[in-house]
Short mmCIF file of C-alpha atoms in Angstrom, two decimals:
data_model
loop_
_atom_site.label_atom_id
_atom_site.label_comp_id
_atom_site.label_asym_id
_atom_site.label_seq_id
_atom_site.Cartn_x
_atom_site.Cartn_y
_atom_site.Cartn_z
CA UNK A 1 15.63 -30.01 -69.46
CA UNK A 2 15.62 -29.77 -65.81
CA UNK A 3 19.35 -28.79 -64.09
CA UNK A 4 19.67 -30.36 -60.97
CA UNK A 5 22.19 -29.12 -57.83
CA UNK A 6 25.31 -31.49 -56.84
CA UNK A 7 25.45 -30.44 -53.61
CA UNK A 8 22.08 -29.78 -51.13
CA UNK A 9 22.41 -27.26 -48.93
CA UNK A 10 20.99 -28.05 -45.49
CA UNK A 11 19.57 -25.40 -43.49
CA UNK A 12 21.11 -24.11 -39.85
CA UNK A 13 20.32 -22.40 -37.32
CA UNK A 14 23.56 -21.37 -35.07
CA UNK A 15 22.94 -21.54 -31.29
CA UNK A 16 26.32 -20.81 -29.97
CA UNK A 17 25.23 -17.33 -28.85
CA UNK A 18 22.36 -18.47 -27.00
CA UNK A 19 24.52 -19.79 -24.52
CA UNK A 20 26.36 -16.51 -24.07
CA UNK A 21 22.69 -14.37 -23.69
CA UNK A 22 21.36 -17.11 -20.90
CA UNK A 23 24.44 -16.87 -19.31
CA UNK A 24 24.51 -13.22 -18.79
CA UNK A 25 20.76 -13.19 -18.27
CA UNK A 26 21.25 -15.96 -15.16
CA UNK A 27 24.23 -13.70 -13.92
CA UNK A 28 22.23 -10.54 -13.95
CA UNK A 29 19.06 -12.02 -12.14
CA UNK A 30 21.37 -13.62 -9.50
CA UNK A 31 23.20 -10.50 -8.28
CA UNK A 32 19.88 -8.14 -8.72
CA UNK A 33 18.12 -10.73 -6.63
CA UNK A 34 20.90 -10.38 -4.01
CA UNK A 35 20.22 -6.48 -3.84
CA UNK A 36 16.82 -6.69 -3.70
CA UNK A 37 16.30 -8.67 0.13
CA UNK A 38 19.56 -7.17 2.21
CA UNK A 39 17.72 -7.52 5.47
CA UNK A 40 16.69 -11.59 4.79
CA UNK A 41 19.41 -11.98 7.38
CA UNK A 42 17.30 -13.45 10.78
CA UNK A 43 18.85 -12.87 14.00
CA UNK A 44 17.53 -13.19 17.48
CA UNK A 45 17.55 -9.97 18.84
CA UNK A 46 18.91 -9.65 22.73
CA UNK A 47 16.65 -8.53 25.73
CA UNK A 48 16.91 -4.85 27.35
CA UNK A 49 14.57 -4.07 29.97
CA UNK A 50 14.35 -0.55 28.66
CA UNK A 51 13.33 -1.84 24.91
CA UNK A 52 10.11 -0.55 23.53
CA UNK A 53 7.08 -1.96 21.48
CA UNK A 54 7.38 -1.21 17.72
CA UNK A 55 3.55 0.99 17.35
CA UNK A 56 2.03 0.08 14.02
CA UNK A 57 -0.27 2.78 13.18
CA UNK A 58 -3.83 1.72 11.20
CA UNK A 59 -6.00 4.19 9.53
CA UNK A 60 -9.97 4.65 10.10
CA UNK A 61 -11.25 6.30 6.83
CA UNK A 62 -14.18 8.83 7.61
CA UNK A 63 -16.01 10.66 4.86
CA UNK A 64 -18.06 13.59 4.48
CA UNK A 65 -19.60 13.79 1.44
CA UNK A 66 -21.62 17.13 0.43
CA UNK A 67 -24.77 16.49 1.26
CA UNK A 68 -23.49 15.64 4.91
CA UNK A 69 -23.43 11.86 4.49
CA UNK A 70 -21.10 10.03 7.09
CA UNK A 71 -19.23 7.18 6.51
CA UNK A 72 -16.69 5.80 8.97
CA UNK A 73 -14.93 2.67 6.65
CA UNK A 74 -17.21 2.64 3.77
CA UNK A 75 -20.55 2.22 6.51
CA UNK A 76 -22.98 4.86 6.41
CA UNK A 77 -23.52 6.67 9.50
CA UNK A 78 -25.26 9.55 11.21
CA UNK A 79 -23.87 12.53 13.28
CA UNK A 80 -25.07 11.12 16.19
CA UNK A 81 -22.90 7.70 15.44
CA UNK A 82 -19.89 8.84 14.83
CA UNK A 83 -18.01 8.81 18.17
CA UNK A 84 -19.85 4.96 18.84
CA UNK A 85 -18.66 4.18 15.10
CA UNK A 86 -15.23 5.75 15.91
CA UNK A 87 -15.10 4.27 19.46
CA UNK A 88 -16.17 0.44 18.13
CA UNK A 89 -13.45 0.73 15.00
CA UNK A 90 -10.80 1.92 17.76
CA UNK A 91 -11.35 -0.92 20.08
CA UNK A 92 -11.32 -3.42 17.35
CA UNK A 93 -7.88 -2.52 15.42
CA UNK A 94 -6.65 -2.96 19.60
CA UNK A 95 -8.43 -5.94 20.02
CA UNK A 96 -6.13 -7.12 17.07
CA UNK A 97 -2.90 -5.36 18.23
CA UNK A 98 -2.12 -3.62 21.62
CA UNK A 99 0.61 -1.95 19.85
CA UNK A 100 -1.39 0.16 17.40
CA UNK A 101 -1.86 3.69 17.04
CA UNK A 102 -4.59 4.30 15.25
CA UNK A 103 -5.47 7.84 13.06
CA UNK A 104 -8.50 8.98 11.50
CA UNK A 105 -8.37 10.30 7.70
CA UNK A 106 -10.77 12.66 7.46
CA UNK A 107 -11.82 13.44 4.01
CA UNK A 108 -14.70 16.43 3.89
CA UNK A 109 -16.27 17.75 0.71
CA UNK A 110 -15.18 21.55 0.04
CA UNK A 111 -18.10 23.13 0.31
CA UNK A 112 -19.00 21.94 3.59
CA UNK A 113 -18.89 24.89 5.63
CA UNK A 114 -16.22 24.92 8.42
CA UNK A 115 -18.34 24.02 11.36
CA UNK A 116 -19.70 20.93 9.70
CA UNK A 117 -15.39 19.71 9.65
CA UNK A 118 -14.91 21.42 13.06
CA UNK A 119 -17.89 19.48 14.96
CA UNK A 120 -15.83 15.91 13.45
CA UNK A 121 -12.36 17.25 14.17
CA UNK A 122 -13.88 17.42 18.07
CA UNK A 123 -15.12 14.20 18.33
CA UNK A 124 -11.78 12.89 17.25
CA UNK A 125 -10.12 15.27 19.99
CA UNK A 126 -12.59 13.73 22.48
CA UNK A 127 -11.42 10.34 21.81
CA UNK A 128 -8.02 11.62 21.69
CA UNK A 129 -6.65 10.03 18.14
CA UNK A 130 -4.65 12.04 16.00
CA UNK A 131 -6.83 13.32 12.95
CA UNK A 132 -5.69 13.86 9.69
CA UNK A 133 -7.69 15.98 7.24
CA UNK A 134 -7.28 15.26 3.46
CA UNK A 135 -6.39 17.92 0.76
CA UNK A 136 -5.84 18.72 -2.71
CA UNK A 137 -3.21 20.10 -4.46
CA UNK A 138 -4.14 23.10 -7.10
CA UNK A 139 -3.99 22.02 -10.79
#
């Protein structure tokens, strides 16, 4: 004898509280997206005859590798083309930008002995941009 159910229960799924989670989730984006770009704001800035040029400042990567390798951006060079290497990567990044100060990271090998990083260090001096040599932290 099979017993049958009067009533049929229909199955729901309450959404009420979605509303309250989007809500919150649309207020939270808006004011976090407020705080993140303050200085959106454009304005047209005033002349002053005694206003300056913003520098950017570009870096020129050059690598000594242990077996005295040279490379000035990822190129391979010799000794001898360094300073035209150095000289034709300067000229460019002011081609680009008059306003540009460019610096040379210098990353040498530690064993290299010092005169091998001196002799590079004085090229850089000869063209007169700022050098910056690359070190390690102890573990």
């Amino acid at each position: 004898m099979k017993i049958e159910r009067r009533k049929t229960r229909a199955a729901e799924v309450y959404t009420s509280s979605l509303n309250d989670i989007m809500f919150f989730l649309l207020l939270f984006f808006l004011i976090i997206s407020t705080m993140v770009t303050p200085a959106a704001i454009r304005v047209l800035l005033p002349n002053a005859a005694t206003s300056e040029q913003v520098v950017t400042k570009k870096n020129i990567n050059l690598i000594i590798t242990q077996d005295l390798r040279y490379y000035v951006n990822d190129k391979s060079v010799t000794k001898d083309e360094i300073e035209p290497a150095l000289i034709a990567a300067i000229t460019k990044e002011k081609e680009k930008n008059s306003n540009v100060e460019v610096n040379v990271l210098l990353q040498a090998d530690k064993s290299l002995s010092l005169q091998n990083v001196v002799d590079v260090i004085d090229i850089g001096n000869k063209l007169k941009v700022k050098m910056v040599l690359f070190t390690q932290k102890p573990d």
